[in-house]
Short mmCIF file of C-alpha atoms in Angstrom, two decimals:
data_model
loop_
_atom_site.label_atom_id
_atom_site.label_comp_id
_atom_site.label_asym_id
_atom_site.label_seq_id
_atom_site.Cartn_x
_atom_site.Cartn_y
_atom_site.Cartn_z
CA MET A 1 47.63 -70.93 7.04
CA SER A 2 47.20 -74.45 8.41
CA LEU A 3 48.91 -76.27 11.25
CA ILE A 4 50.56 -79.55 10.26
CA VAL A 5 52.08 -82.12 12.58
CA GLN A 6 54.66 -84.27 10.81
CA LYS A 7 56.02 -87.52 12.26
CA PHE A 8 59.14 -89.13 10.82
CA GLY A 9 60.04 -92.75 11.58
CA GLY A 10 63.44 -94.23 12.21
CA SER A 11 64.01 -95.34 8.61
CA SER A 12 63.46 -91.75 7.43
CA VAL A 13 66.19 -90.38 9.73
CA ALA A 14 68.49 -93.40 9.69
CA ASP A 15 71.61 -91.41 8.79
CA ALA A 16 72.89 -87.88 8.15
CA GLU A 17 71.62 -87.82 4.56
CA GLY A 18 68.19 -88.97 5.70
CA ILE A 19 68.09 -86.25 8.35
CA LYS A 20 69.02 -83.61 5.77
CA ARG A 21 66.32 -84.90 3.38
CA VAL A 22 63.71 -84.75 6.13
CA ALA A 23 64.87 -81.26 7.11
CA ARG A 24 64.34 -80.04 3.53
CA ARG A 25 60.80 -81.43 3.52
CA ILE A 26 60.03 -79.70 6.83
CA VAL A 27 61.41 -76.40 5.55
CA ASP A 28 59.46 -76.72 2.29
CA THR A 29 56.26 -77.20 4.29
CA HIS A 30 57.09 -74.16 6.41
CA LYS A 31 57.86 -72.01 3.35
CA ALA A 32 54.55 -73.05 1.80
CA GLY A 33 52.91 -71.03 4.58
CA HIS A 34 52.14 -73.68 7.18
CA LYS A 35 52.91 -73.83 10.86
CA VAL A 36 54.88 -77.01 11.48
CA VAL A 37 55.32 -79.27 14.50
CA VAL A 38 57.55 -82.31 14.03
CA VAL A 39 57.72 -85.55 16.01
CA VAL A 40 60.73 -87.75 15.34
CA SER A 41 61.70 -91.34 16.18
CA ALA A 42 65.16 -92.64 17.02
CA MET A 43 67.59 -93.01 14.13
CA GLY A 44 67.48 -96.37 12.35
CA ASP A 45 68.14 -99.25 14.74
CA THR A 46 69.15 -97.08 17.69
CA THR A 47 66.41 -98.38 20.01
CA ASP A 48 67.29 -102.01 19.24
CA ASP A 49 70.97 -101.24 19.84
CA LEU A 50 70.17 -99.70 23.23
CA ILE A 51 68.07 -102.73 24.19
CA ASP A 52 70.95 -105.02 23.18
CA LEU A 53 73.33 -102.90 25.26
CA ALA A 54 71.14 -103.26 28.34
CA SER A 55 70.77 -107.00 27.73
CA SER A 56 74.55 -107.39 27.62
CA ILE A 57 74.80 -105.85 31.07
CA THR A 58 71.91 -107.49 32.92
CA GLU A 59 69.18 -110.04 32.23
CA GLU A 60 66.58 -108.04 34.18
CA PRO A 61 67.17 -104.29 33.77
CA SER A 62 65.05 -101.91 35.82
CA ALA A 63 62.02 -100.70 33.86
CA ARG A 64 62.59 -97.15 35.09
CA GLU A 65 66.22 -97.11 33.97
CA MET A 66 65.29 -98.72 30.65
CA ASP A 67 62.95 -95.82 29.94
CA ILE A 68 65.74 -93.35 30.68
CA LEU A 69 68.06 -95.29 28.38
CA LEU A 70 65.63 -95.79 25.48
CA SER A 71 64.44 -92.18 25.49
CA ALA A 72 67.99 -91.18 24.50
CA GLY A 73 67.49 -92.35 20.91
CA GLU A 74 64.71 -89.84 20.18
CA ARG A 75 66.59 -87.07 21.95
CA ILE A 76 69.52 -87.55 19.61
CA SER A 77 67.19 -87.40 16.58
CA MET A 78 65.35 -84.27 17.72
CA ALA A 79 68.59 -82.40 18.38
CA VAL A 80 70.33 -83.16 15.10
CA LEU A 81 67.14 -82.61 13.11
CA ALA A 82 66.68 -79.19 14.73
CA MET A 83 70.27 -78.39 13.76
CA ALA A 84 69.61 -79.48 10.16
CA VAL A 85 66.44 -77.37 9.86
CA THR A 86 68.13 -74.32 11.37
CA ASP A 87 71.04 -74.76 8.96
CA LEU A 88 68.54 -74.35 6.11
CA GLY A 89 67.59 -70.90 7.37
CA VAL A 90 64.46 -71.66 9.42
CA PRO A 91 64.76 -71.48 13.22
CA ALA A 92 63.89 -74.73 14.96
CA ARG A 93 63.81 -75.76 18.61
CA ALA A 94 64.02 -79.29 19.98
CA PHE A 95 61.96 -80.52 22.94
CA THR A 96 61.95 -83.71 24.95
CA GLY A 97 58.57 -85.24 25.71
CA GLN A 98 58.73 -83.70 29.17
CA GLN A 99 59.62 -80.24 27.86
CA ALA A 100 56.85 -80.49 25.27
CA GLY A 101 54.25 -81.23 27.95
CA LEU A 102 53.33 -84.88 27.36
CA HIS A 103 52.19 -86.40 30.66
CA THR A 104 51.73 -90.13 31.23
CA ASP A 105 50.88 -92.67 33.89
CA THR A 106 53.60 -94.62 35.72
CA ALA A 107 53.63 -97.76 33.56
CA TYR A 108 57.31 -97.77 32.58
CA GLY A 109 57.92 -99.20 29.13
CA ALA A 110 54.28 -98.98 28.06
CA ALA A 111 52.97 -95.74 29.53
CA SER A 112 49.60 -94.27 28.54
CA ILE A 113 49.07 -90.58 27.90
CA VAL A 114 47.02 -88.86 30.59
CA GLY A 115 47.31 -85.32 29.27
CA VAL A 116 49.10 -82.97 26.88
CA VAL A 117 49.94 -79.39 27.88
CA PRO A 118 51.63 -78.00 24.75
CA GLU A 119 52.20 -74.42 25.92
CA ARG A 120 55.87 -74.27 24.91
CA ILE A 121 55.11 -75.85 21.54
CA ALA A 122 52.28 -73.39 20.87
CA ARG A 123 54.53 -70.43 21.72
CA THR A 124 57.31 -71.76 19.50
CA ILE A 125 55.17 -72.05 16.37
CA GLN A 126 53.43 -68.75 17.14
CA ASP A 127 56.88 -67.14 17.02
CA GLY A 128 57.41 -68.56 13.53
CA GLU A 129 59.79 -71.32 14.59
CA ILE A 130 59.50 -75.05 14.00
CA ALA A 131 59.01 -77.21 17.07
CA ILE A 132 60.68 -80.63 16.96
CA ILE A 133 59.55 -83.11 19.62
CA ALA A 134 61.18 -86.35 20.70
CA GLY A 135 58.59 -89.05 20.11
CA PHE A 136 57.87 -92.13 22.21
CA GLN A 137 58.38 -90.45 25.57
CA GLY A 138 56.77 -88.37 28.27
CA VAL A 139 56.93 -87.68 31.99
CA ASN A 140 54.93 -89.13 34.86
CA GLN A 141 53.74 -87.62 38.13
CA GLU A 142 57.02 -88.66 39.80
CA ASN A 143 58.84 -86.46 37.27
CA ASP A 144 60.40 -89.60 35.74
CA VAL A 145 60.89 -90.19 32.04
CA THR A 146 58.48 -92.77 30.62
CA THR A 147 58.18 -94.39 27.21
CA LEU A 148 55.00 -95.31 25.32
CA GLY A 149 56.09 -98.67 23.93
CA ARG A 150 57.35 -99.55 20.45
CA GLY A 151 55.71 -97.39 17.80
CA GLY A 152 54.88 -94.79 20.44
CA SER A 153 56.11 -91.88 18.32
CA ASP A 154 52.96 -92.26 16.21
CA THR A 155 50.89 -91.79 19.35
CA THR A 156 52.99 -88.78 20.37
CA ALA A 157 52.32 -87.13 17.01
CA VAL A 158 48.57 -87.73 17.11
CA ALA A 159 48.36 -86.54 20.72
CA PHE A 160 49.99 -83.22 19.86
CA ALA A 161 47.89 -82.89 16.69
CA ALA A 162 44.78 -83.27 18.84
CA ALA A 163 45.98 -80.92 21.57
CA LEU A 164 47.03 -78.22 19.08
CA ARG A 165 43.93 -78.73 16.89
CA ALA A 166 46.12 -79.40 13.87
CA ASP A 167 44.55 -79.60 10.42
CA VAL A 168 46.32 -82.89 9.68
CA CYS A 169 48.85 -85.28 11.18
CA GLU A 170 51.25 -86.59 8.54
CA ILE A 171 52.88 -89.94 9.33
CA TYR A 172 56.01 -90.43 7.22
CA SER A 173 57.70 -93.79 6.64
CA ASP A 174 59.55 -95.57 3.82
CA VAL A 175 56.46 -96.60 1.83
CA ASP A 176 53.96 -94.43 -0.06
CA GLY A 177 51.02 -95.15 2.22
CA VAL A 178 48.98 -98.08 3.51
CA PHE A 179 48.85 -100.93 1.01
CA THR A 180 46.37 -103.73 0.41
CA ALA A 181 49.04 -106.06 1.86
CA ASP A 182 52.63 -105.76 2.99
CA PRO A 183 54.48 -105.01 -0.29
CA ARG A 184 57.49 -106.92 1.01
CA VAL A 185 55.34 -110.08 1.06
CA ALA A 186 52.91 -109.29 -1.80
CA PRO A 187 54.85 -107.19 -4.33
CA ALA A 188 51.64 -106.57 -6.34
CA ALA A 189 49.99 -104.80 -3.39
CA GLN A 190 48.47 -101.45 -4.24
CA LYS A 191 48.20 -98.26 -2.25
CA ILE A 192 44.84 -97.57 -0.61
CA PRO A 193 43.60 -93.98 -1.19
CA ALA A 194 41.56 -93.75 2.03
CA LEU A 195 40.60 -95.84 5.03
CA THR A 196 38.26 -95.35 7.94
CA TYR A 197 39.56 -95.32 11.49
CA GLU A 198 37.76 -98.64 12.11
CA GLU A 199 39.43 -100.39 9.17
CA THR A 200 42.82 -99.02 10.18
CA LEU A 201 42.34 -100.17 13.78
CA GLU A 202 41.64 -103.70 12.57
CA MET A 203 44.67 -103.62 10.28
CA ALA A 204 46.98 -102.21 12.97
CA ALA A 205 45.73 -104.77 15.51
CA HIS A 206 46.39 -107.67 13.15
CA GLY A 207 49.86 -107.07 11.84
CA THR A 208 49.91 -104.00 9.55
CA LYS A 209 52.88 -102.18 11.08
CA ILE A 210 52.58 -98.87 9.26
CA LEU A 211 50.71 -97.30 12.20
CA HIS A 212 50.68 -97.87 15.94
CA LEU A 213 47.34 -99.15 17.27
CA ARG A 214 47.06 -96.59 20.07
CA ALA A 215 47.78 -93.78 17.63
CA VAL A 216 44.78 -94.77 15.50
CA GLU A 217 42.58 -95.06 18.60
CA TYR A 218 43.67 -91.56 19.65
CA ALA A 219 43.01 -90.19 16.17
CA ARG A 220 39.52 -91.69 16.11
CA ARG A 221 38.70 -90.34 19.57
CA TYR A 222 39.65 -86.78 18.61
CA ASP A 223 38.83 -87.02 14.87
CA VAL A 224 42.36 -86.19 13.77
CA PRO A 225 42.83 -86.70 10.00
CA LEU A 226 45.93 -88.83 9.34
CA HIS A 227 47.91 -88.80 6.11
CA VAL A 228 50.29 -91.76 5.83
CA ARG A 229 52.96 -91.11 3.20
CA SER A 230 56.62 -91.60 2.30
CA SER A 231 59.46 -89.27 3.26
CA PHE A 232 61.28 -90.52 0.15
CA SER A 233 58.72 -89.18 -2.36
CA THR A 234 56.14 -86.42 -2.75
CA LYS A 235 53.30 -88.75 -3.74
CA GLU A 236 49.86 -88.54 -2.14
CA GLY A 237 49.61 -91.20 0.53
CA THR A 238 46.72 -92.86 2.35
CA TRP A 239 44.20 -90.74 4.25
CA ILE A 240 42.69 -92.14 7.43
CA VAL A 241 39.50 -90.33 8.36
CA ASN A 242 35.99 -90.85 9.67
CA GLU A 243 33.53 -92.71 7.46
CA SER A 244 31.71 -89.62 6.20
CA ALA A 245 34.95 -87.89 5.15
CA ARG A 246 36.09 -90.92 3.20
CA SER A 247 33.77 -90.04 0.31
CA ARG A 248 36.14 -87.20 -0.62
CA TRP A 249 38.45 -89.83 -2.14
CA GLU A 250 35.82 -92.29 -3.33
CA GLY A 251 33.26 -89.90 -4.77
CA ASP A 252 29.88 -91.58 -5.21
CA ASN A 253 31.37 -95.07 -5.31
CA GLU A 254 30.70 -97.56 -2.56
CA ALA A 255 33.51 -98.55 -0.24
CA PRO A 256 35.52 -101.47 -1.64
CA ILE A 257 34.51 -104.88 -0.31
CA ILE A 258 38.04 -105.58 0.91
CA SER A 259 40.39 -102.80 1.96
CA GLY A 260 43.40 -104.91 2.76
CA ILE A 261 45.05 -108.02 4.12
CA SER A 262 47.11 -108.02 7.31
CA HIS A 263 49.37 -110.71 8.64
CA ASP A 264 51.17 -111.25 11.90
CA THR A 265 53.92 -113.79 12.57
CA SER A 266 54.78 -112.43 16.02
CA GLN A 267 52.08 -114.52 17.71
CA ALA A 268 52.12 -117.86 19.52
CA LYS A 269 49.38 -120.25 20.60
CA ILE A 270 48.68 -121.84 23.95
CA THR A 271 46.29 -124.78 24.28
CA ILE A 272 44.89 -125.95 27.61
CA THR A 273 43.24 -129.38 27.69
CA GLY A 274 40.95 -131.00 30.23
CA VAL A 275 39.38 -127.80 31.51
CA PRO A 276 36.26 -128.46 33.63
CA ASP A 277 33.28 -127.53 31.44
CA LYS A 278 31.48 -125.47 34.05
CA PRO A 279 30.86 -121.77 34.77
CA GLY A 280 33.89 -119.90 36.07
CA ALA A 281 36.60 -122.30 34.89
CA ALA A 282 37.60 -120.18 31.88
CA ALA A 283 37.33 -116.99 33.92
CA ARG A 284 39.87 -118.26 36.44
CA ILE A 285 42.28 -119.27 33.68
CA PHE A 286 42.12 -115.95 31.91
CA GLN A 287 42.47 -114.05 35.18
CA VAL A 288 45.78 -115.85 35.70
CA VAL A 289 46.81 -114.92 32.14
CA ALA A 290 45.83 -111.28 32.73
CA ASP A 291 47.73 -111.17 36.01
CA SER A 292 50.84 -112.37 34.15
CA GLY A 293 50.63 -109.23 32.00
CA SER A 294 49.81 -110.99 28.73
CA SER A 295 47.42 -109.73 26.06
CA ILE A 296 45.18 -112.21 24.26
CA ASP A 297 43.95 -111.97 20.68
CA MET A 298 41.94 -114.98 19.52
CA ILE A 299 40.21 -117.56 21.74
CA VAL A 300 38.58 -120.88 20.77
CA GLN A 301 36.89 -123.32 23.16
CA ASN A 302 35.58 -126.74 22.21
CA VAL A 303 34.22 -129.78 24.02
CA PRO A 304 35.77 -133.09 22.84
CA VAL A 305 33.20 -135.82 22.15
CA ASN A 306 35.38 -138.37 23.95
CA ALA A 307 35.68 -136.30 27.14
CA PRO A 308 32.24 -135.22 28.35
CA GLY A 309 32.33 -132.57 31.06
CA MET A 310 35.72 -131.31 29.87
CA ALA A 311 36.74 -128.59 27.42
CA ASN A 312 39.85 -127.52 25.53
CA ILE A 313 40.77 -123.84 25.26
CA SER A 314 43.23 -122.37 22.75
CA PHE A 315 44.29 -118.75 22.51
CA THR A 316 46.88 -116.64 20.71
CA LEU A 317 49.16 -114.08 22.35
CA PRO A 318 52.38 -112.20 21.52
CA ILE A 319 55.30 -114.58 21.22
CA THR A 320 57.21 -112.41 23.70
CA ASP A 321 54.63 -113.34 26.37
CA VAL A 322 54.30 -117.06 25.70
CA LYS A 323 57.07 -118.43 27.93
CA ARG A 324 55.96 -116.40 30.93
CA THR A 325 52.30 -117.28 30.41
CA PHE A 326 53.06 -120.97 29.90
CA ARG A 327 55.13 -121.05 33.08
CA VAL A 328 52.42 -119.37 35.17
CA LEU A 329 49.70 -121.68 33.84
CA GLU A 330 51.84 -124.75 34.52
CA GLU A 331 52.44 -123.55 38.07
CA LYS A 332 48.68 -123.05 38.59
CA ARG A 333 47.60 -126.26 36.82
CA GLU A 334 46.37 -128.14 39.87
CA GLU A 335 44.73 -125.08 41.37
CA LEU A 336 42.88 -124.35 38.09
CA GLY A 337 41.94 -127.99 37.63
CA PHE A 338 42.93 -128.59 34.02
CA ASP A 339 44.90 -131.50 32.56
CA LYS A 340 47.75 -130.18 30.38
CA VAL A 341 49.03 -126.99 28.74
CA PHE A 342 50.88 -126.81 25.41
CA GLN A 343 52.57 -123.98 23.51
CA ASN A 344 53.15 -123.52 19.78
CA ASP A 345 55.50 -120.76 18.63
CA GLY A 346 55.13 -121.56 14.93
CA VAL A 347 51.84 -119.87 14.09
CA GLY A 348 50.78 -116.79 12.16
CA ILE A 349 47.54 -114.86 11.73
CA LEU A 350 46.06 -113.80 8.39
CA SER A 351 43.27 -111.17 8.44
CA LEU A 352 40.95 -109.94 5.70
CA ILE A 353 39.59 -106.43 6.42
CA GLY A 354 37.02 -104.10 4.85
CA THR A 355 33.85 -102.22 5.74
CA GLY A 356 32.32 -103.48 2.48
CA MET A 357 32.17 -106.98 3.96
CA ARG A 358 29.09 -105.93 5.94
CA SER A 359 26.86 -105.99 2.87
CA HIS A 360 28.52 -108.56 0.61
CA PRO A 361 27.80 -112.26 1.17
CA GLY A 362 30.30 -114.82 -0.02
CA VAL A 363 33.43 -113.12 1.28
CA THR A 364 34.05 -115.82 3.87
CA ALA A 365 33.58 -118.61 1.34
CA LYS A 366 36.02 -117.02 -1.11
CA PHE A 367 38.58 -116.46 1.66
CA PHE A 368 38.57 -120.09 2.81
CA ALA A 369 38.43 -121.42 -0.77
CA ALA A 370 41.60 -119.49 -1.66
CA LEU A 371 43.41 -121.02 1.30
CA ALA A 372 42.07 -124.50 0.56
CA ASN A 373 43.13 -124.32 -3.10
CA ALA A 374 46.66 -123.47 -1.93
CA GLY A 375 46.67 -126.46 0.43
CA ILE A 376 46.80 -124.27 3.54
CA ASN A 377 45.20 -125.61 6.71
CA ILE A 378 43.32 -123.38 9.17
CA ASP A 379 43.82 -123.85 12.90
CA MET A 380 41.58 -121.16 14.44
CA ILE A 381 39.04 -118.62 13.13
CA SER A 382 37.91 -115.27 14.51
CA THR A 383 35.59 -112.65 12.98
CA SER A 384 34.23 -109.17 13.51
CA GLU A 385 31.82 -107.09 11.47
CA ILE A 386 34.62 -105.97 9.14
CA ARG A 387 37.27 -108.66 9.63
CA ILE A 388 37.94 -112.39 9.17
CA SER A 389 41.08 -113.81 10.79
CA ALA A 390 42.60 -117.27 10.57
CA VAL A 391 45.47 -118.84 12.50
CA LEU A 392 47.82 -120.73 10.17
CA ASP A 393 51.18 -122.43 10.28
CA ALA A 394 53.78 -119.65 10.24
CA ASP A 395 55.48 -121.14 7.18
CA ASP A 396 52.23 -120.78 5.19
CA VAL A 397 51.54 -117.12 5.97
CA ALA A 398 53.45 -115.48 3.10
CA THR A 399 51.83 -117.77 0.53
CA ALA A 400 48.43 -117.21 2.12
CA VAL A 401 48.80 -113.44 1.83
CA ARG A 402 49.55 -113.68 -1.88
CA VAL A 403 46.83 -116.19 -2.82
CA VAL A 404 44.10 -114.34 -0.87
CA HIS A 405 45.28 -111.01 -2.29
CA GLN A 406 44.93 -112.41 -5.78
CA ALA A 407 41.60 -114.10 -5.05
CA PHE A 408 40.03 -110.75 -4.17
CA ASP A 409 41.48 -109.01 -7.25
CA LEU A 410 43.71 -106.73 -5.19
CA ASP A 411 46.86 -107.18 -7.31
CA ALA A 412 48.16 -104.05 -9.03
CA GLU A 413 49.71 -104.04 -12.49
CA GLU A 414 53.06 -102.78 -11.17
CA GLU A 415 55.05 -103.76 -8.11
CA ALA A 416 54.92 -101.47 -5.10
CA ILE A 417 57.97 -99.37 -4.25
CA VAL A 418 59.59 -99.77 -0.82
CA TYR A 419 62.18 -97.02 -0.41
CA GLY A 420 63.73 -98.26 2.83
CA GLY A 421 63.21 -101.57 4.50
CA THR A 422 61.29 -101.33 7.73
CA GLY A 423 57.92 -99.81 6.84
CA ARG A 424 58.20 -97.21 9.61
#
């Protein structure tokens, strides 16, 4: 008998029929002889609807009250799913994050997990019942409800899988696994049998929305095997494991050169010109950015030939942070000693990812040649050992995904199936 943690995203439980379908899958897993713990997201667009509701009432809602409000979506899902499972003859009990024992820090809206005490969950499954946990939420030391940020149900599931020493954490969505590109953008994308945690981290950090970044980090830290699959089919999905375990799916073959292509159109770019080219100038700028609460992805600094002693700095950040960051930098312009600051909301990031890149020369040349042949200009470049990223005009991103996908022979013979529409 194995212990399986199953997480179901909002598209899987979007309506009553979806909830019943998920309940049947849970019961089938239980009847196959497994202990089952379930983590569930809010139904469909519930979270967005609650955010819109708050926005219609006030422009600046309290972060604490927003967490109380947004946690309601998962509570609805857990309750009705427990009812559906019980109706199929298997006893199920629903738990909020607090009742399940998920403890966080006090960062409302983006809390981090500080500990999991799953005593009630362990007792429930030991008694032969199915435990259903509201994802995305926990409780802090003030006994207040907190939320983990968008996609936080993935992290909830992995955290309980680690705490309960589960054999596997299954992440269910509306696609059959992780694909070589977003099948909504590149219909010829093919499912990837297995990925390492490192590859998945790079993909999650650069636009692949099938898994939450912190969930993958948690899984890597505690070596929790992840199985990403669809709740709409029974097909084998994508396994995310450590590098040594990956050989189970690849046999004696080497890892593919390229595992996948990610893209992200939720980024913006800020450029600061006339920065004094001396030690400490960049540090002061980025301290201001950090204090504003913004996260930075790519950074490029150059020294113009016509302005000796001065530098220009460009960086990308989430588009939701750009207005606030721009305003703070403009306010601090004289204090920081730079000339001007500009923002560009019309950018996207394309990333090529694969552990096989380490030992194969020519990948970079092929990547840039594919973009050049399609007439696509590159604004910024960033690399790691297993990733190449380029900042492009947002209007060019979809074409770039397809031409690079084809250039690296990643196209499948048949189009990928997307059962829902959100990928989660």
